[in-house]
CSV table of C-alpha atoms and ligand atoms in Angstrom, one decimal:
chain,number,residue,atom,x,y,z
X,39,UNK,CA,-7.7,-17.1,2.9
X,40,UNK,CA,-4.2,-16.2,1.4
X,41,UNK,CA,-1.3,-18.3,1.1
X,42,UNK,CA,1.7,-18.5,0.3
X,43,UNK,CA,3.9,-21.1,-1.9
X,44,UNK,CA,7.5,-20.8,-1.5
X,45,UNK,CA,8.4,-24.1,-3.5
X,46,UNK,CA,10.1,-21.9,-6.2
X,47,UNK,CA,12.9,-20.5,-3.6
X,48,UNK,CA,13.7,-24.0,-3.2
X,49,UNK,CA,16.8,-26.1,-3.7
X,50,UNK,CA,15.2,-29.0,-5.2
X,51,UNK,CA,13.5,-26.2,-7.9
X,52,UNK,CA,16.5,-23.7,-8.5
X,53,UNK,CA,19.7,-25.3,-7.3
X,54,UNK,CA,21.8,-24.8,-3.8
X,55,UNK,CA,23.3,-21.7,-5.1
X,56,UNK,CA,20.3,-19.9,-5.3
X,57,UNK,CA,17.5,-21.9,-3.7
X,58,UNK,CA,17.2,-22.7,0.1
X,59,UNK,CA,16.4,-26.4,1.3
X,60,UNK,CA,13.5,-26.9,2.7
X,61,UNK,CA,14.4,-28.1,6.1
X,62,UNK,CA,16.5,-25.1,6.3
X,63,UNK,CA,13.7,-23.0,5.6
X,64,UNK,CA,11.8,-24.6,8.5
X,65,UNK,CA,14.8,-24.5,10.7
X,66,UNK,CA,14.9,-20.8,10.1
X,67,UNK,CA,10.9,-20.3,10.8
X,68,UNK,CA,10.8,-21.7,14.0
X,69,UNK,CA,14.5,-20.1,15.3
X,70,UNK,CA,13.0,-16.8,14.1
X,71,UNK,CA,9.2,-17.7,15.4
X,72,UNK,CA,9.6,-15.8,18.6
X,73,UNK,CA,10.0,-12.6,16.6
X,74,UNK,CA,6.6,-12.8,16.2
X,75,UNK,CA,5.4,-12.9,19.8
X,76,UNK,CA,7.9,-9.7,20.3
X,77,UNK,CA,5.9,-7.6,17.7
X,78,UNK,CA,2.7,-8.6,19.7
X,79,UNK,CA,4.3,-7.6,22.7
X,80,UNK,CA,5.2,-4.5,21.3
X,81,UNK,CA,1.9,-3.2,20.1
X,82,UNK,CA,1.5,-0.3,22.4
X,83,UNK,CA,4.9,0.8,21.3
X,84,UNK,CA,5.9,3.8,18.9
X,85,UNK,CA,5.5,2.5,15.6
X,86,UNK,CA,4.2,-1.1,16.1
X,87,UNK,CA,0.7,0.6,16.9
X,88,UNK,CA,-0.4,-0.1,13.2
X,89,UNK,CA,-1.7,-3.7,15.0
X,90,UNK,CA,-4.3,-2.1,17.2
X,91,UNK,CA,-5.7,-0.2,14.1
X,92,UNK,CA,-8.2,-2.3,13.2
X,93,UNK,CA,-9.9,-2.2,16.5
X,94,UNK,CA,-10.9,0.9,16.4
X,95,UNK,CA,-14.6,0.8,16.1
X,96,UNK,CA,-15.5,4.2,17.9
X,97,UNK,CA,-13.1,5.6,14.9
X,98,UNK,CA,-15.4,4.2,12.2
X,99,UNK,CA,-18.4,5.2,14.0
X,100,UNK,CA,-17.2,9.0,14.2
X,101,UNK,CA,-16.0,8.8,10.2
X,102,UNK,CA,-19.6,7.0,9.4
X,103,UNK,CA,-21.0,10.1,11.3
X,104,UNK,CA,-19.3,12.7,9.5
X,105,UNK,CA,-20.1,11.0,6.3
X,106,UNK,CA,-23.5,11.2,6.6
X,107,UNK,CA,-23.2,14.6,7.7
X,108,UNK,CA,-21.5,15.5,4.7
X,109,UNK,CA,-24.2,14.0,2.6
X,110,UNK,CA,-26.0,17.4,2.5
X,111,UNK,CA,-23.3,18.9,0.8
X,112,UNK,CA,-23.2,16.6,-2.1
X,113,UNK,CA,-20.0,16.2,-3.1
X,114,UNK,CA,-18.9,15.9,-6.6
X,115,UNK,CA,-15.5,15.4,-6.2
X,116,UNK,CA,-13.4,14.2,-2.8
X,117,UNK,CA,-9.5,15.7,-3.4
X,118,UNK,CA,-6.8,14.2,-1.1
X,119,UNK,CA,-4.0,16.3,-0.8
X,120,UNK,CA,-0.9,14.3,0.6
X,121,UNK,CA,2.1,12.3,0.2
X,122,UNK,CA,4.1,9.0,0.7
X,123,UNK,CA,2.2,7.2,3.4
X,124,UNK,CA,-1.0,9.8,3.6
X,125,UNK,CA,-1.8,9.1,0.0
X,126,UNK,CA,-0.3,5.6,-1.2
X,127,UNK,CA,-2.7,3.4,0.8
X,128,UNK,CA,-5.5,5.9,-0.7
X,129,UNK,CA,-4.5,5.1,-4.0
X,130,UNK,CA,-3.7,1.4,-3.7
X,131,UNK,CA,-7.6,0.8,-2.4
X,132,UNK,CA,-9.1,3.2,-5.1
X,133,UNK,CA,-7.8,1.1,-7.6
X,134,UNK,CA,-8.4,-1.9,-6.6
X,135,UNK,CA,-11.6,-1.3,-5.2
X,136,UNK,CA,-13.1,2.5,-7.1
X,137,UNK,CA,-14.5,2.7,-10.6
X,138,UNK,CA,-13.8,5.4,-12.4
X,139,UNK,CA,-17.7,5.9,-13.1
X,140,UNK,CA,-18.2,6.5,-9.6
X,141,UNK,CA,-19.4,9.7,-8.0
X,142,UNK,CA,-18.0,11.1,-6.0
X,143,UNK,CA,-15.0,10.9,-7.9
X,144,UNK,CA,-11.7,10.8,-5.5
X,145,UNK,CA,-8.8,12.2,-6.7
X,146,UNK,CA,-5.3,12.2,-4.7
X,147,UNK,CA,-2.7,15.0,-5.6
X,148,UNK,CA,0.6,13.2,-4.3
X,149,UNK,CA,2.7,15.5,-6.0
X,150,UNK,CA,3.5,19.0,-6.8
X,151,UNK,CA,3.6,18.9,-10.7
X,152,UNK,CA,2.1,21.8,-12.0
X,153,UNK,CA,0.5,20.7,-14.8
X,154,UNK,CA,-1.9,17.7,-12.9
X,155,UNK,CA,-2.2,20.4,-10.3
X,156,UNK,CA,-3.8,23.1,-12.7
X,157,UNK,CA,-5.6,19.8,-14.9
X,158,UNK,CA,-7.6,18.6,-11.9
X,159,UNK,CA,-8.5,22.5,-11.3
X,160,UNK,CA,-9.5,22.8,-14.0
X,161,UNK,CA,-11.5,19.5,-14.4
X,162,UNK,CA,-13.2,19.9,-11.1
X,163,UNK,CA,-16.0,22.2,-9.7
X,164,UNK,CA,-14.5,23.6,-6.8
X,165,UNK,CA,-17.5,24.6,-5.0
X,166,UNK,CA,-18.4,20.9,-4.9
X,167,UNK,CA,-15.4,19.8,-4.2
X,168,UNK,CA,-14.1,18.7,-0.6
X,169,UNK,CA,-10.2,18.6,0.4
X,170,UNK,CA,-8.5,16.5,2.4
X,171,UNK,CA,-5.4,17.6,3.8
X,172,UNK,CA,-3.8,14.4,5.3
X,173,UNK,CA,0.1,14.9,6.7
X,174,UNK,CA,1.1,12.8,9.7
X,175,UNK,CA,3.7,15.3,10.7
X,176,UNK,CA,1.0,18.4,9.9
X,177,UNK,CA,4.3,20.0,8.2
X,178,UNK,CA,5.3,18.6,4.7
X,179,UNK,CA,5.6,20.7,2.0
X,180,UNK,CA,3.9,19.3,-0.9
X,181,UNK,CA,0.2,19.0,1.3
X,182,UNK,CA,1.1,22.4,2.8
X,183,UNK,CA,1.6,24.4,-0.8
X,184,UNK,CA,-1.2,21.7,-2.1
X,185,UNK,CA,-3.6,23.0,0.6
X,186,UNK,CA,-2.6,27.2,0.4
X,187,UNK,CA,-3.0,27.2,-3.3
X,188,UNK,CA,-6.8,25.0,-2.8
X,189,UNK,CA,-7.7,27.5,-0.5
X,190,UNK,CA,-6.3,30.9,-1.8
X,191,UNK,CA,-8.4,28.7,-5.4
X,192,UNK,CA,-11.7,29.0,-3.1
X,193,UNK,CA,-11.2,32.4,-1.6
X,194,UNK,CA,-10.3,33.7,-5.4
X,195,UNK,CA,-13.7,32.1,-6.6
X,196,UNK,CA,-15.6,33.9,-3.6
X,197,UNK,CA,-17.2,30.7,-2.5
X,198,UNK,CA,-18.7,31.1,0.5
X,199,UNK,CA,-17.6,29.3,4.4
X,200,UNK,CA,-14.4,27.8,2.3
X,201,UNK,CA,-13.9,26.0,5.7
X,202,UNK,CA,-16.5,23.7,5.0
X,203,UNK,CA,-14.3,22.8,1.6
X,204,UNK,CA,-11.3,21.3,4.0
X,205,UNK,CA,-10.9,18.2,6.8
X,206,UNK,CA,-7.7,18.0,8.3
X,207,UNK,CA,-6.0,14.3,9.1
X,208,UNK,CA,-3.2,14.9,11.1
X,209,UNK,CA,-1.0,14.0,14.4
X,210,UNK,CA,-4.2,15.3,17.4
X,211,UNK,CA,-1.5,17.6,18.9
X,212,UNK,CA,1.4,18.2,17.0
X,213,UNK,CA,2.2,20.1,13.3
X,214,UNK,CA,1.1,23.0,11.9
X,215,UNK,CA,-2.0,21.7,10.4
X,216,UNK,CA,-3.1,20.9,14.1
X,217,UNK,CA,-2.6,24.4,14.7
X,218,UNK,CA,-4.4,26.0,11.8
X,219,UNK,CA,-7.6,23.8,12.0
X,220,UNK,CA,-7.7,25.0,16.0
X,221,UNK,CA,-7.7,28.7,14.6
X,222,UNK,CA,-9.4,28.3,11.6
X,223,UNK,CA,-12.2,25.7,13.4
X,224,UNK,CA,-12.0,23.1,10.1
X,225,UNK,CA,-13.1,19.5,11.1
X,226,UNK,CA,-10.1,17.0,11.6
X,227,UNK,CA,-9.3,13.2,12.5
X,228,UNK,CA,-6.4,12.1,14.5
X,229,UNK,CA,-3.6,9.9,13.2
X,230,UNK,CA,-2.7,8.5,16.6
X,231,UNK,CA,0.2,9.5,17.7
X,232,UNK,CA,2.5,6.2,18.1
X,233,UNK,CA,1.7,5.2,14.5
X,234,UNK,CA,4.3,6.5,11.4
X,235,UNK,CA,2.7,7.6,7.5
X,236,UNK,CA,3.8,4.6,6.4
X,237,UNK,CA,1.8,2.3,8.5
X,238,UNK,CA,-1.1,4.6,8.5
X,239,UNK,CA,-3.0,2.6,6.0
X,240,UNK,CA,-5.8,1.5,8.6
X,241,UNK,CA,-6.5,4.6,10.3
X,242,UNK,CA,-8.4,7.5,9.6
X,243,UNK,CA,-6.1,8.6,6.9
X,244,UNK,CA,-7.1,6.5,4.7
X,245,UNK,CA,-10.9,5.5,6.4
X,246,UNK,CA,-12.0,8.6,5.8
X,247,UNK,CA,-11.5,9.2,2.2
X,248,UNK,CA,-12.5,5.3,1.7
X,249,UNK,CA,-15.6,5.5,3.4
X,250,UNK,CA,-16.3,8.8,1.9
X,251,UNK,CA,-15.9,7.2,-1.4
X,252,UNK,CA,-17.9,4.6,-0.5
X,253,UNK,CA,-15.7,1.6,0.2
X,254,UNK,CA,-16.3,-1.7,2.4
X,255,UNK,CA,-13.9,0.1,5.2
X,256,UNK,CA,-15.8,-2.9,7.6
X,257,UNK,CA,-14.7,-5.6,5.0
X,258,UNK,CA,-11.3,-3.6,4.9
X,259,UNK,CA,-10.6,-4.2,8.7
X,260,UNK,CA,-12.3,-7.4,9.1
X,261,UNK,CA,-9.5,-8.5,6.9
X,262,UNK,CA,-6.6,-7.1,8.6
X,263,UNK,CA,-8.1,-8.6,12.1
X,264,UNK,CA,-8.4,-12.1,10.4
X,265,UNK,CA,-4.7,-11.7,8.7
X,266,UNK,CA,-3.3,-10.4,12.5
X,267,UNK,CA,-4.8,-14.2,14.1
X,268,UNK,CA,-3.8,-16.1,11.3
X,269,UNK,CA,0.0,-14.9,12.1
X,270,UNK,CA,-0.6,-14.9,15.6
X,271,UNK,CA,-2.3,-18.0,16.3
X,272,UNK,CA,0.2,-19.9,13.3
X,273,UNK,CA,3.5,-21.4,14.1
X,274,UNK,CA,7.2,-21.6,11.5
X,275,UNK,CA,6.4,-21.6,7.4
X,276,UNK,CA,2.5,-22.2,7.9
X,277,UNK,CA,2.8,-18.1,9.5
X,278,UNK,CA,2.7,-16.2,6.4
X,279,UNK,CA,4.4,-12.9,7.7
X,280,UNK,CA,7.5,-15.1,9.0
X,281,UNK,CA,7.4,-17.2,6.1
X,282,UNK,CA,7.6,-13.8,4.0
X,283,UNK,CA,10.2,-12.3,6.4
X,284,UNK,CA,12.6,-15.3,6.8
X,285,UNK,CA,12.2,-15.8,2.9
X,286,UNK,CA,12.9,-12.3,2.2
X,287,UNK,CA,16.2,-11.9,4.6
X,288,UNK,CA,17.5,-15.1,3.9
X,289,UNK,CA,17.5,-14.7,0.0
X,290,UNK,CA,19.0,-11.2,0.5
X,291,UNK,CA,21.6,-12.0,3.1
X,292,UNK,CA,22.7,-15.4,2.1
X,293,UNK,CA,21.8,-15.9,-1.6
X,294,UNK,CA,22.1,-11.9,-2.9
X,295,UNK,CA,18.8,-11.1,-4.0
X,296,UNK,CA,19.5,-7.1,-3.2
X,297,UNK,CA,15.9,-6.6,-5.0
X,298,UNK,CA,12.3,-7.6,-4.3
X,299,UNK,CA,10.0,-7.1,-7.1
X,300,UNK,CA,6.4,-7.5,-6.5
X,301,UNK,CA,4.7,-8.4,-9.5
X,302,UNK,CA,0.3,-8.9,-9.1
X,303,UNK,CA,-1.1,-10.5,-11.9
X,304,UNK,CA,-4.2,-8.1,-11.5
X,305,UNK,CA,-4.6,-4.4,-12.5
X,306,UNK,CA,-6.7,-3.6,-9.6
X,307,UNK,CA,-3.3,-4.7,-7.2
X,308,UNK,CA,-0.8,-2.6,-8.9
X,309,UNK,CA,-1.0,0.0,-6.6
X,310,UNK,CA,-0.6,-1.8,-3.3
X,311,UNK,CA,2.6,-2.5,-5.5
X,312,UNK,CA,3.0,1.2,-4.6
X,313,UNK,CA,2.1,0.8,-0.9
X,314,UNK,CA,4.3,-2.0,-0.7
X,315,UNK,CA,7.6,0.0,-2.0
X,316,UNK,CA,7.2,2.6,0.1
X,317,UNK,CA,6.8,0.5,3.1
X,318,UNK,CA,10.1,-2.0,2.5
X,319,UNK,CA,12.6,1.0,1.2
X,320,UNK,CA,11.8,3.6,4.1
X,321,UNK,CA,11.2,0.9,6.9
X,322,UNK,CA,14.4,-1.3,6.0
X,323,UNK,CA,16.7,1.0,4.1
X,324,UNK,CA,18.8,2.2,7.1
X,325,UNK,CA,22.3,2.2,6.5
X,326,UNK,CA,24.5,1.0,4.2
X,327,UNK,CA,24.0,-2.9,4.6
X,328,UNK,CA,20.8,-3.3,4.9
X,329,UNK,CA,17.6,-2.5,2.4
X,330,UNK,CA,16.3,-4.9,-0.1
X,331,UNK,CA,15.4,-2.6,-3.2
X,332,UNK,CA,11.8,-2.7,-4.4
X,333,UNK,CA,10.8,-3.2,-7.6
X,334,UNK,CA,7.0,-3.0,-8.6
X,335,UNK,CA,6.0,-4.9,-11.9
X,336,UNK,CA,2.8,-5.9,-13.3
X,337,UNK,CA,2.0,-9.3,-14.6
X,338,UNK,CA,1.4,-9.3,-17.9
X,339,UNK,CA,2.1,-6.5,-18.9
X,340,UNK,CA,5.9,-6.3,-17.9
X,341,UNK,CA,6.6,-9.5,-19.1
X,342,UNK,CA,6.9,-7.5,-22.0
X,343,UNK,CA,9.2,-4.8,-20.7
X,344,UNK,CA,11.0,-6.6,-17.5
X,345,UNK,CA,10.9,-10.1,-17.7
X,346,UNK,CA,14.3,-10.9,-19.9
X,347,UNK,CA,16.0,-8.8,-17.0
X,348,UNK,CA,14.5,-10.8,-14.5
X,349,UNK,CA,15.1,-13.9,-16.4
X,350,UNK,CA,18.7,-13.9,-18.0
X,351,UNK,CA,20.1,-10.5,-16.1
X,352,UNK,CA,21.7,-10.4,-12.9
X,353,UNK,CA,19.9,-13.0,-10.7
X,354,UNK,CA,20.1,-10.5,-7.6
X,355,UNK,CA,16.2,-10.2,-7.3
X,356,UNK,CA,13.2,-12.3,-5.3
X,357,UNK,CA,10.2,-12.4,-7.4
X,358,UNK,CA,7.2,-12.2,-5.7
X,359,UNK,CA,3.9,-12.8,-7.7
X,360,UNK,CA,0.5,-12.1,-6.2
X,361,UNK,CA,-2.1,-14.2,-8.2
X,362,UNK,CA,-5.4,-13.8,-7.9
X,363,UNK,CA,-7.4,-16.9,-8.1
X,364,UNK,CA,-11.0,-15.8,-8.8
X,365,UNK,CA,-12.1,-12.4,-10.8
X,366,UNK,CA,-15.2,-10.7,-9.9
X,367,UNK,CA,-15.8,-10.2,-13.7
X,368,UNK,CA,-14.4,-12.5,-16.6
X,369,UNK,CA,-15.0,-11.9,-19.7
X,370,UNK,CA,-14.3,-14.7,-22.5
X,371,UNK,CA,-12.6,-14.1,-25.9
X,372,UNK,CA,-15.3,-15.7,-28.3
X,373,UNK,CA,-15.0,-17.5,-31.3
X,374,UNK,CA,-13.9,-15.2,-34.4
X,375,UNK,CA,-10.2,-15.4,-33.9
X,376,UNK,CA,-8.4,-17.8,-37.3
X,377,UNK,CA,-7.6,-21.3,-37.1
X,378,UNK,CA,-4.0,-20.1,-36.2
X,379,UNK,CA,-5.0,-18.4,-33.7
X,380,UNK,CA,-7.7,-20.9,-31.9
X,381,UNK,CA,-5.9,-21.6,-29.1
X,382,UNK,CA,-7.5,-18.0,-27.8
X,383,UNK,CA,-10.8,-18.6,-28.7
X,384,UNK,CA,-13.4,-19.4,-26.4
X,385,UNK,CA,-10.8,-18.7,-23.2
X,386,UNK,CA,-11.7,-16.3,-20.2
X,387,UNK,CA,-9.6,-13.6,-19.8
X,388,UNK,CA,-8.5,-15.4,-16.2
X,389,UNK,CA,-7.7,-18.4,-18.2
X,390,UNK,CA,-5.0,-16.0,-19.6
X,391,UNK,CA,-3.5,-14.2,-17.4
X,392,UNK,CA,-2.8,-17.7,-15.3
X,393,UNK,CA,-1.2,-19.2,-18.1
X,394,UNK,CA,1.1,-16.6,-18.4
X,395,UNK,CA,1.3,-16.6,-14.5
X,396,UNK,CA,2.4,-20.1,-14.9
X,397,UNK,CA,4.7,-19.6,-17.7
X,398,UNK,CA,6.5,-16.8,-16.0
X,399,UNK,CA,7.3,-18.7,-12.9
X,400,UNK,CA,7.7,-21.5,-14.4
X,401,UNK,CA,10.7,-20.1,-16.6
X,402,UNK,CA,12.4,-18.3,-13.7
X,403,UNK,CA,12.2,-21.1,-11.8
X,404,UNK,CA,14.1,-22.9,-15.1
X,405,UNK,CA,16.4,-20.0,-15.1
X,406,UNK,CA,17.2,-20.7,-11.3
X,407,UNK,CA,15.6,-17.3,-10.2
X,408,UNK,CA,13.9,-17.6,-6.8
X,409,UNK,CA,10.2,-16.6,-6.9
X,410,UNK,CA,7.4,-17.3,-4.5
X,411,UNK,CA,3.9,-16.9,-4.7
X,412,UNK,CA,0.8,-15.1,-3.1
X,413,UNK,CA,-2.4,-16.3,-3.8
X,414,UNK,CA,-5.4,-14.1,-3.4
X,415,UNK,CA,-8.5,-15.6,-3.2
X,416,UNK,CA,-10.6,-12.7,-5.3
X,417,UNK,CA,-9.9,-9.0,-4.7
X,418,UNK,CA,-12.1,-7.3,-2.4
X,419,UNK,CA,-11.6,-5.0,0.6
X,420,UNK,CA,-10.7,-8.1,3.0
X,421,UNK,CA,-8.7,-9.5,0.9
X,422,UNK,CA,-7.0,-6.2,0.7
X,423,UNK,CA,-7.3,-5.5,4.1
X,424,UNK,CA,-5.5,-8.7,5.0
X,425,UNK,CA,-2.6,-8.4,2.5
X,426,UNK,CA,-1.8,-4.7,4.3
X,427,UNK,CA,-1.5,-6.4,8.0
X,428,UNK,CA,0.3,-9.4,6.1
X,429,UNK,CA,2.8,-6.9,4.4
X,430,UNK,CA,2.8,-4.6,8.0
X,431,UNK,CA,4.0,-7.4,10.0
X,432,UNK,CA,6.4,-8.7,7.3
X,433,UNK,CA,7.9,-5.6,7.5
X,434,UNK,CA,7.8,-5.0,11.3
X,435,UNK,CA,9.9,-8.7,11.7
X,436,UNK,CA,12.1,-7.2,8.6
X,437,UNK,CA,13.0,-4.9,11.1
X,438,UNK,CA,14.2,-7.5,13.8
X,439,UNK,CA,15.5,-9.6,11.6
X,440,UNK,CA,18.0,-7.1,10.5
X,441,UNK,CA,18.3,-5.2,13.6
X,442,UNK,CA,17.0,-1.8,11.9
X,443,UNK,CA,14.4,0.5,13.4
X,444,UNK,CA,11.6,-0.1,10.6
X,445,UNK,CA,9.4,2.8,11.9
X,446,UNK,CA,11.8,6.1,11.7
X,447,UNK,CA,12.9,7.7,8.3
X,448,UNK,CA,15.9,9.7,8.9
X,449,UNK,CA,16.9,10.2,5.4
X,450,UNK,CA,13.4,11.4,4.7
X,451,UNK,CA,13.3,14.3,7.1
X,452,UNK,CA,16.6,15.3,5.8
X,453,UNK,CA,15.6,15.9,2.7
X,454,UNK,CA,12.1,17.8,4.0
X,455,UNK,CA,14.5,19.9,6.3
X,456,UNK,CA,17.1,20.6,3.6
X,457,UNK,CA,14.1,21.5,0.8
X,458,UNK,CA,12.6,24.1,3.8
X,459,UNK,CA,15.9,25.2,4.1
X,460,UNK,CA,16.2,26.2,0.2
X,461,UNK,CA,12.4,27.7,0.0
X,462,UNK,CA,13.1,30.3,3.1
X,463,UNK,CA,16.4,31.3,1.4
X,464,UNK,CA,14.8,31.6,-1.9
F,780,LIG,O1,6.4,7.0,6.4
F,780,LIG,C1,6.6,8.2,6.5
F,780,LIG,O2,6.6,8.7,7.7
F,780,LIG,C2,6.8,9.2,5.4
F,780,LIG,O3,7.2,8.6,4.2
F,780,LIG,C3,5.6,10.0,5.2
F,780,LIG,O4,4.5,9.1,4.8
F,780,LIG,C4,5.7,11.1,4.1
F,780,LIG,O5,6.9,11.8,4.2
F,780,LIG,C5,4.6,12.1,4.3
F,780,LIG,O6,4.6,12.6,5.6
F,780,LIG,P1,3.4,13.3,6.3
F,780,LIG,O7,2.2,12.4,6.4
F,780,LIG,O8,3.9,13.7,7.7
F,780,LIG,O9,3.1,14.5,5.5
């Protein structure tokens, strides 16, 4: 199961003026323990419905349906087209969990560049290519052009029923998207109603791309379930979302870590990196006070481009580090390095990679910069699943914690309303 070691945001490791005591840090876990049972209670409210996600079993049983259906088709290529929370989660599993080398290949457009745009057209086969539109609201720009110039692509070529070429995921009532698959008659799945983009990783806006591309989607939410008892049924620092919560807040509010980076050492968890960022800055950033700043880094290879920040700059950031203890595949250096260099030889990659986990730590911790650790048992869809209802609830007592609404985005619509504004005056 994952854990989490705080020892590094500790007095006794990084002094009193950065580091927290550790009676104070249990003093803190069980004052703020009843946040907990308020997010339970909420879970039928706007927002906090992300928790019942993983319940959903008639969902899965509908998408595993449609797969199968889809089968005759034979899909070369699965094209998301969406943004912010209708792509991130997307992403973050594909590359964790997705080889390259697999067909069908899934590709998410996440942005309106025109250059990857007219790349993956002309890279792909359209006529054996199916398009998922995925917008929450049903409205945002970037999936709206993204899913015009598809289809205007499809009508151009002449391929025939083009309909068949597009699923819908989108809010089951409102949105233009709604409105255009009831006229047009293209297949959708609901993102329920009470639940924002951001925390839409478990539903069928992620599901069904996952499960079209073949993922563990049962692994996935098995995960997630086992993550949302282990922080129910677990009391002050041995509950990992509070312990992650009250670590977080506290470092900001009391010891000025204004940043979070999140740092896996592991390639395949650099993208949940992604998820995370999104998640934190639009669910805590809400006025002027409050909004810890994420950072996403990847162990090693920023140590070689971040670290002497992190290390001698401003010490105004939390370091977490998500290690992974066990690699699926681990591949050893051999023997034909020189003497010089024989400390290498003969050492699995893992081997490595946790030195220099070790090292890194080890010197911010020197350096008196608070870091804290989550260890990953092996990366795989539970293991995924259960670090997305880890960071979910984290950021849902975040929201108590600083008395913030973590589930609306205010500035975000602005900016959609002001760029709709521009394009009609244009
Ligand atoms: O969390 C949110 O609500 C937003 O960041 C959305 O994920 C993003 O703006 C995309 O919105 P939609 O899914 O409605 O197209």
């Amino acid at each position: 199961m994952i854990q989490i070691n705080p020892s590094n945001i500790l007095k006794d490791k990084i002094g009193a003026t950065h580091g927290i005591s550790q009676q104070a840090l249990d003093n803190l876990c069980t004052k703020y323990q009843p946040l907990t049972q308020e997010v339970f209670r909420a879970k039928n409210k706007v927002g906090y419905d992300f928790l019942n996600l993983p319940d959903d079993s008639e969902l899965l049983r509908k998408i595993k349906k449609f797969v199968t259906n889809q089968n005759r088709y034979k899909w070369e290529n699965i094209v998301v087209l969406g943004i912010g929370g209708s792509a991130l989660g997307t992403i973050a599993v594909r590359s964790a969990l997705i080889s390259n080398y697999k067909r069908p290949r899934v590709f998410v457009v996440d942005n309106i560049d025109p250059q990857s745009i007219s790349d993956l057209l002309s890279s792909i086969n359209l006529s054996k290519t199916l398009f998922l539109v995925i917008s929450k609201s049903g409205g945002t720009t970037e999936p709206m052009a993204l899913y015009g110039l598809m289809r205007s692509e499809l009508v151009k070529k002449k391929i025939r029923n083009f309909k068949k070429h597009f699923v819908f995921i989108t809010d089951p009532k409102k949105g233009l998207l709604r409105k255009i698959a009831k006229k047009d008659g293209i297949q959708t799945f609901d993102i329920p109603s009470k639940i924002g983009g951001r925390f839409s990783v478990l539903s069928s806006a992620c599901l069904v791309p996952l499960v079209l591309a073949g993922v563990d989607v049962n692994g996935l939410l098995k995960g997630a379930r086992v993550m949302r008892e282990v922080i129910k049924s677990t009391k002050g620092t041995v509950n990992p979302a509070l312990l992650l919560a009250v670590s977080q807040f506290v470092m900001d509010r009391k010891k000025g870590k204004t940043m979070t980076v999140l740092m896996p050492y592991s390639n395949a968890l650099f993208r949940v990196g992604d998820w995370y960022r999104q998640l934190l800055a639009e669910s805590i950033g809400k006025n002027e006070k409050t909004g810890p700043t994420p950072i996403n880094a990847l162990g090693t290879t920023d140590q070689h481009s971040q670290l002497q920040l992190y290390t001698d700059g401003p010490n105004n950031k939390l370091i977490i580090f998500l290690r992974v203890l066990k690699f699926n595949e681990d591949p050893e250096t051999g023997d034909q390095l020189p003497k010089e260099l024989s400390f290498l030889n003969n050492r699995k990659m893992s081997t490595l990679l946790d030195a220099a986990y070790f090292g890194t730590a080890g010197s911010l911790t020197h350096s008196k910069r608070p870091n804290l650790t989550i260890e990953v048992p092996k990366v795989d869809a539970k293991n995924i699943g259960a670090l997305f209802m880890l960071f979910e609830f984290q950021i849902a007592l975040l929201g108590l914690l600083y008395k913030v609404d973590a589930f609306d985005q205010p500035g975000v619509e602005h900016s959609k309303q002001i760029t709709k504004q521009l394009l009609s005056e244009l």
